[in-house]
Amino acid sequence: MSETTAQSAAGLAHQNEELRYQLQEAEELIEAIRTGAVDALAVQGAEGPRIFTLQGADQGYRTLIEQMSEGALLLTDDGTILYANAGFAASLGRPLEEVIGADLLQFVPLAFQDYWLALVPHGWAGKAKGELPLHTQTGSLVPFSVSMNALLFHDTPVLAVIVTDLSAQHQISSIQALVTEQNAVIDRKNEEIRTQEAARRAGEQAAAEASRMLEGIPQIAWTADAEGTITYRNGRWFDYIGPPHAAQPADRLLLHYLHPDDEAAVEARWQQCLLTLAPFEVECRLRNAAGDYRWMLGRALPSRNEQGAVIQWIGTYTDIHEHKLALAHIDQARQLLRRNNEQLTRANVDLDNFIYTASHDLKAPISNIEGLLDALLTELPAESTAGPEVSMILGLMQDSVNRFTKTISHLTDVSKLQKEHGQPVETVNLLAVIHDVRLDLEPSLLGCDARLDIDVAPALTVLFAEKNLRSVVYNLLSNALKYCDPARPAHVQVRTRPADDYLVLEVQDNGLGLDAASQPKLFGMFQRFHYHVEGSGIGLYMVKKMVENADGRISVHSEPGRGSTFAVYFRQ
């Protein structure tokens, strides 16, 4: 039994040695084929030995294929790797002997195996290309591009496959994308630089043109860039302030010469205009070469390019010193006038109060005098009053009392009229008022054999208090009849006409008329110029007050012996 066991062990050892020898021969053969040491192979088959030769596979081509970075494969129809170069094995991180003889499908991820199996028939049919990842020895996936076509290898069909690692291409693509992006940034920067350069040239050209133009104007002129820095001042500026000081910054010259009280306001306005691009306008005081401050009107506007961007500011300073002094004098005069008006208003109030008080206080005494006179006439014997002297004296006393009573009545009317200032007005038909006054004056018209012509539209209205309008018309028409010229028949014309914001009522007569010296006094209180007719001299004064109280005015044009024309202006 032990003898048999010893023989079996010896036999196994002998077989193991033969197998090791055969493996060594196979490895040497593969190494010889890979390095080009042999050009042909003899393979024993069922039909006898078959010779496989590498036609044209000289050492140079073999070396080229072995050293190329792309992978090179020869596959059998069942996908077995008949040949692989070192580049393919290195891209998978696997030993070459592990690759050759293996099925390529084992390196294809499961998700891409169907894709690979569908692509291979196209390669056998002619040519095919595709992309798929393969497993490396570490298990990671590497993207590859495969290009395949069928060929005969020693009369045996094989599928030649070139495998290209795409990782580097992906990195190159990323680099190219980054380069493209950087080039785009550089292009934009270059475009910005060209735009800025064009803007700078345009600004310089505009500044030069502005300088030529601004040198020819009489005002102080200046320019500033978009940030507000002064870039130019014309000759008028230096004519005003004298030569510039070297120590003074050029962009602060204007502020340096401003009056201290104006500097903060001007600076604030200038900064606001730079921010909002609104027109710059200020009134300020600038110091001249003699050290005197003069008022200036400063103005500036932004100048824009074709794209609407501000490239500079163009400004001027205009001397308005005399104008400001004149305005100051006018303001002083206005204040003085206002104070005078206030004094006159107070005086008018006092006068109105005096008139009202006087008219009220004098009514009782004059009534008493009138009553005593009536009692005296009753008590005196008839024979004592029948004498001519006593009768004349009594008549004079009665006339004086009557005139005094009438004067007090007029003063009362004036006082009432002063208090009516600012009273509400109404729409009054002018022609209707004229017709009413005509009816009242009918006896006077007949007594003077006067002709009254009325040219007033029936629908014409004025904004006036009706009772005051009637008083105005009555006074004008009654005066025209009262002061008619006895040498000719009286002729009175009443008409209207528009004049800007007024409606003008004109009353023209051919009466006695007035000289030029008397006309300014015509509307004064108690003014009379013809004493051959009865009158109080208060009527035209009241007419003027009523018209002026309604924001109107009255005027007169008169010639002695030709008549007068009164024009009343009613505000529309």
mmCIF file of N, CA and C in Angstrom, residues 336-392:
data_model
loop_
_atom_site.group_PDB
_atom_site.id
_atom_site.type_symbol
_atom_site.label_atom_id
_atom_site.label_comp_id
_atom_site.label_asym_id
_atom_site.label_seq_id
_atom_site.Cartn_x
_atom_site.Cartn_y
_atom_site.Cartn_z
ATOM 1 N N LEU A 336 -40.840 149.844 2.763
ATOM 2 C CA LEU A 336 -41.259 151.193 3.123
ATOM 3 C C LEU A 336 -42.683 151.460 2.659
ATOM 4 N N LEU A 337 -42.987 151.001 1.425
ATOM 5 C CA LEU A 337 -44.336 151.186 0.901
ATOM 6 C C LEU A 337 -45.353 150.430 1.743
ATOM 7 N N ARG A 338 -44.974 149.207 2.182
ATOM 8 C CA ARG A 338 -45.884 148.439 3.013
ATOM 9 C C ARG A 338 -46.132 149.143 4.339
ATOM 10 N N ARG A 339 -45.062 149.696 4.909
ATOM 11 C CA ARG A 339 -45.250 150.430 6.166
ATOM 12 C C ARG A 339 -46.126 151.666 5.948
ATOM 13 N N ASN A 340 -45.884 152.366 4.805
ATOM 14 C CA ASN A 340 -46.709 153.539 4.508
ATOM 15 C C ASN A 340 -48.163 153.153 4.289
ATOM 16 N N ASN A 341 -48.356 152.020 3.592
ATOM 17 C CA ASN A 341 -49.732 151.559 3.375
ATOM 18 C C ASN A 341 -50.412 151.212 4.691
ATOM 19 N N GLU A 342 -49.619 150.581 5.573
ATOM 20 C CA GLU A 342 -50.199 150.264 6.876
ATOM 21 C C GLU A 342 -50.568 151.537 7.634
ATOM 22 N N GLN A 343 -49.700 152.561 7.536
ATOM 23 C CA GLN A 343 -50.007 153.836 8.188
ATOM 24 C C GLN A 343 -51.233 154.494 7.562
ATOM 25 N N LEU A 344 -51.286 154.436 6.202
ATOM 26 C CA LEU A 344 -52.444 155.021 5.527
ATOM 27 C C LEU A 344 -53.724 154.271 5.878
ATOM 28 N N THR A 345 -53.592 152.929 5.976
ATOM 29 C CA THR A 345 -54.770 152.146 6.344
ATOM 30 C C THR A 345 -55.266 152.541 7.733
ATOM 31 N N ARG A 346 -54.290 152.663 8.651
ATOM 32 C CA ARG A 346 -54.693 153.088 9.999
ATOM 33 C C ARG A 346 -55.296 154.488 9.973
ATOM 34 N N ALA A 347 -54.696 155.400 9.136
ATOM 35 C CA ALA A 347 -55.226 156.757 9.036
ATOM 36 C C ALA A 347 -56.628 156.751 8.442
ATOM 37 N N ASN A 348 -56.844 155.881 7.417
ATOM 38 C CA ASN A 348 -58.168 155.798 6.815
ATOM 39 C C ASN A 348 -59.188 155.264 7.818
ATOM 40 N N VAL A 349 -58.735 154.290 8.615
ATOM 41 C CA VAL A 349 -59.647 153.774 9.629
ATOM 42 C C VAL A 349 -59.995 154.863 10.635
ATOM 43 N N ASP A 350 -58.939 155.590 11.035
ATOM 44 C CA ASP A 350 -59.194 156.690 11.974
ATOM 45 C C ASP A 350 -60.095 157.749 11.358
ATOM 46 N N LEU A 351 -59.845 158.024 10.053
ATOM 47 C CA LEU A 351 -60.670 159.020 9.367
ATOM 48 C C LEU A 351 -62.108 158.538 9.257
ATOM 49 N N ASP A 352 -62.296 157.276 8.922
ATOM 50 C CA ASP A 352 -63.650 156.741 8.841
ATOM 51 C C ASP A 352 -64.350 156.831 10.193
ATOM 52 N N ASN A 353 -63.571 156.461 11.231
ATOM 53 C CA ASN A 353 -64.169 156.560 12.564
ATOM 54 C C ASN A 353 -64.536 158.005 12.915
ATOM 55 N N PHE A 354 -63.636 158.926 12.500
ATOM 56 C CA PHE A 354 -63.912 160.337 12.775
ATOM 57 C C PHE A 354 -65.138 160.809 12.006
ATOM 58 N N ILE A 355 -65.203 160.409 10.708
ATOM 59 C CA ILE A 355 -66.344 160.825 9.897
ATOM 60 C C ILE A 355 -67.641 160.281 10.492
ATOM 61 N N TYR A 356 -67.582 158.968 10.853
ATOM 62 C CA TYR A 356 -68.791 158.375 11.426
ATOM 63 C C TYR A 356 -69.164 159.072 12.739
ATOM 64 N N THR A 357 -68.138 159.306 13.570
ATOM 65 C CA THR A 357 -68.414 159.943 14.867
ATOM 66 C C THR A 357 -68.912 161.374 14.686
ATOM 67 N N ALA A 358 -68.225 162.098 13.778
ATOM 68 C CA ALA A 358 -68.617 163.493 13.560
ATOM 69 C C ALA A 358 -70.024 163.583 13.001
ATOM 70 N N SER A 359 -70.321 162.736 11.993
ATOM 71 C CA SER A 359 -71.654 162.801 11.396
ATOM 72 C C SER A 359 -72.717 162.402 12.408
ATOM 73 N N HIS A 360 -72.366 161.420 13.268
ATOM 74 C CA HIS A 360 -73.335 160.978 14.256
ATOM 75 C C HIS A 360 -73.507 162.025 15.352
ATOM 76 N N ASP A 361 -72.390 162.595 15.812
ATOM 77 C CA ASP A 361 -72.462 163.560 16.903
ATOM 78 C C ASP A 361 -73.045 164.900 16.467
ATOM 79 N N LEU A 362 -72.905 165.238 15.181
ATOM 80 C CA LEU A 362 -73.418 166.536 14.711
ATOM 81 C C LEU A 362 -74.898 166.496 14.342
ATOM 82 N N LYS A 363 -75.415 165.291 14.190
ATOM 83 C CA LYS A 363 -76.840 165.210 13.812
ATOM 84 C C LYS A 363 -77.731 165.816 14.884
ATOM 85 N N ALA A 364 -77.440 165.527 16.159
ATOM 86 C CA ALA A 364 -78.303 166.042 17.250
ATOM 87 C C ALA A 364 -78.231 167.557 17.361
ATOM 88 N N PRO A 365 -77.010 168.166 17.342
ATOM 89 C CA PRO A 365 -76.978 169.636 17.424
ATOM 90 C C PRO A 365 -77.662 170.321 16.262
ATOM 91 N N ILE A 366 -77.412 169.780 15.024
ATOM 92 C CA ILE A 366 -78.031 170.463 13.884
ATOM 93 C C ILE A 366 -79.531 170.279 13.911
ATOM 94 N N SER A 367 -79.995 169.127 14.410
ATOM 95 C CA SER A 367 -81.442 168.937 14.560
ATOM 96 C C SER A 367 -81.997 169.916 15.591
ATOM 97 N N ASN A 368 -81.237 170.133 16.669
ATOM 98 C CA ASN A 368 -81.665 171.100 17.678
ATOM 99 C C ASN A 368 -81.717 172.525 17.106
ATOM 100 N N ILE A 369 -80.693 172.854 16.314
ATOM 101 C CA ILE A 369 -80.672 174.198 15.698
ATOM 102 C C ILE A 369 -81.864 174.366 14.775
ATOM 103 N N GLU A 370 -82.126 173.289 13.980
ATOM 104 C CA GLU A 370 -83.259 173.373 13.057
ATOM 105 C C GLU A 370 -84.569 173.503 13.842
ATOM 106 N N GLY A 371 -84.684 172.791 14.962
ATOM 107 C CA GLY A 371 -85.891 172.871 15.778
ATOM 108 C C GLY A 371 -86.029 174.248 16.429
ATOM 109 N N LEU A 372 -84.905 174.790 16.914
ATOM 110 C CA LEU A 372 -84.945 176.130 17.514
ATOM 111 C C LEU A 372 -85.312 177.191 16.482
ATOM 112 N N LEU A 373 -84.831 176.993 15.259
ATOM 113 C CA LEU A 373 -85.171 177.960 14.205
ATOM 114 C C LEU A 373 -86.655 177.903 13.896
ATOM 115 N N ASP A 374 -87.214 176.698 13.845
ATOM 116 C CA ASP A 374 -88.654 176.575 13.602
ATOM 117 C C ASP A 374 -89.444 177.194 14.773
ATOM 118 N N ALA A 375 -88.937 176.969 16.011
ATOM 119 C CA ALA A 375 -89.634 177.566 17.173
ATOM 120 C C ALA A 375 -89.543 179.089 17.158
ATOM 121 N N LEU A 376 -88.398 179.617 16.727
ATOM 122 C CA LEU A 376 -88.236 181.065 16.646
ATOM 123 C C LEU A 376 -89.195 181.653 15.639
ATOM 124 N N LEU A 377 -89.344 180.976 14.511
ATOM 125 C CA LEU A 377 -90.269 181.475 13.486
ATOM 126 C C LEU A 377 -91.703 181.448 14.023
ATOM 127 N N THR A 378 -91.982 180.478 14.857
ATOM 128 C CA THR A 378 -93.346 180.391 15.407
ATOM 129 C C THR A 378 -93.579 181.483 16.446
ATOM 130 N N GLU A 379 -92.582 181.762 17.262
ATOM 131 C CA GLU A 379 -92.744 182.719 18.348
ATOM 132 C C GLU A 379 -92.676 184.180 17.887
ATOM 133 N N LEU A 380 -91.943 184.434 16.828
ATOM 134 C CA LEU A 380 -91.816 185.829 16.360
ATOM 135 C C LEU A 380 -93.150 186.326 15.806
ATOM 136 N N PRO A 381 -93.475 187.580 16.102
ATOM 137 C CA PRO A 381 -94.711 188.154 15.518
ATOM 138 C C PRO A 381 -94.587 188.217 14.015
ATOM 139 N N ALA A 382 -95.693 188.141 13.363
ATOM 140 C CA ALA A 382 -95.729 188.160 11.904
ATOM 141 C C ALA A 382 -95.133 189.453 11.370
ATOM 142 N N GLU A 383 -95.390 190.596 12.052
ATOM 143 C CA GLU A 383 -94.890 191.859 11.535
ATOM 144 C C GLU A 383 -93.373 191.954 11.638
ATOM 145 N N SER A 384 -92.775 191.216 12.635
ATOM 146 C CA SER A 384 -91.318 191.284 12.770
ATOM 147 C C SER A 384 -90.616 190.447 11.702
ATOM 148 N N THR A 385 -91.258 189.415 11.215
ATOM 149 C CA THR A 385 -90.644 188.571 10.168
ATOM 150 C C THR A 385 -90.991 189.025 8.773
ATOM 151 N N ALA A 386 -91.869 190.031 8.685
ATOM 152 C CA ALA A 386 -92.288 190.473 7.348
ATOM 153 C C ALA A 386 -91.255 191.392 6.730
ATOM 154 N N GLY A 387 -90.387 191.962 7.562
ATOM 155 C CA GLY A 387 -89.394 192.867 7.001
ATOM 156 C C GLY A 387 -88.403 192.149 6.119
ATOM 157 N N PRO A 388 -87.894 192.848 5.096
ATOM 158 C CA PRO A 388 -86.978 192.195 4.148
ATOM 159 C C PRO A 388 -85.678 191.714 4.795
ATOM 160 N N GLU A 389 -85.126 192.453 5.701
ATOM 161 C CA GLU A 389 -83.846 192.054 6.287
ATOM 162 C C GLU A 389 -84.013 190.803 7.153
ATOM 163 N N VAL A 390 -85.080 190.818 8.010
ATOM 164 C CA VAL A 390 -85.307 189.646 8.867
ATOM 165 C C VAL A 390 -85.615 188.411 8.025
ATOM 166 N N SER A 391 -86.408 188.596 7.009
ATOM 167 C CA SER A 391 -86.760 187.463 6.126
ATOM 168 C C SER A 391 -85.523 186.903 5.439
ATOM 169 N N MET A 392 -84.614 187.792 5.030
ATOM 170 C CA MET A 392 -83.393 187.330 4.336
ATOM 171 C C MET A 392 -82.495 186.552 5.309
#
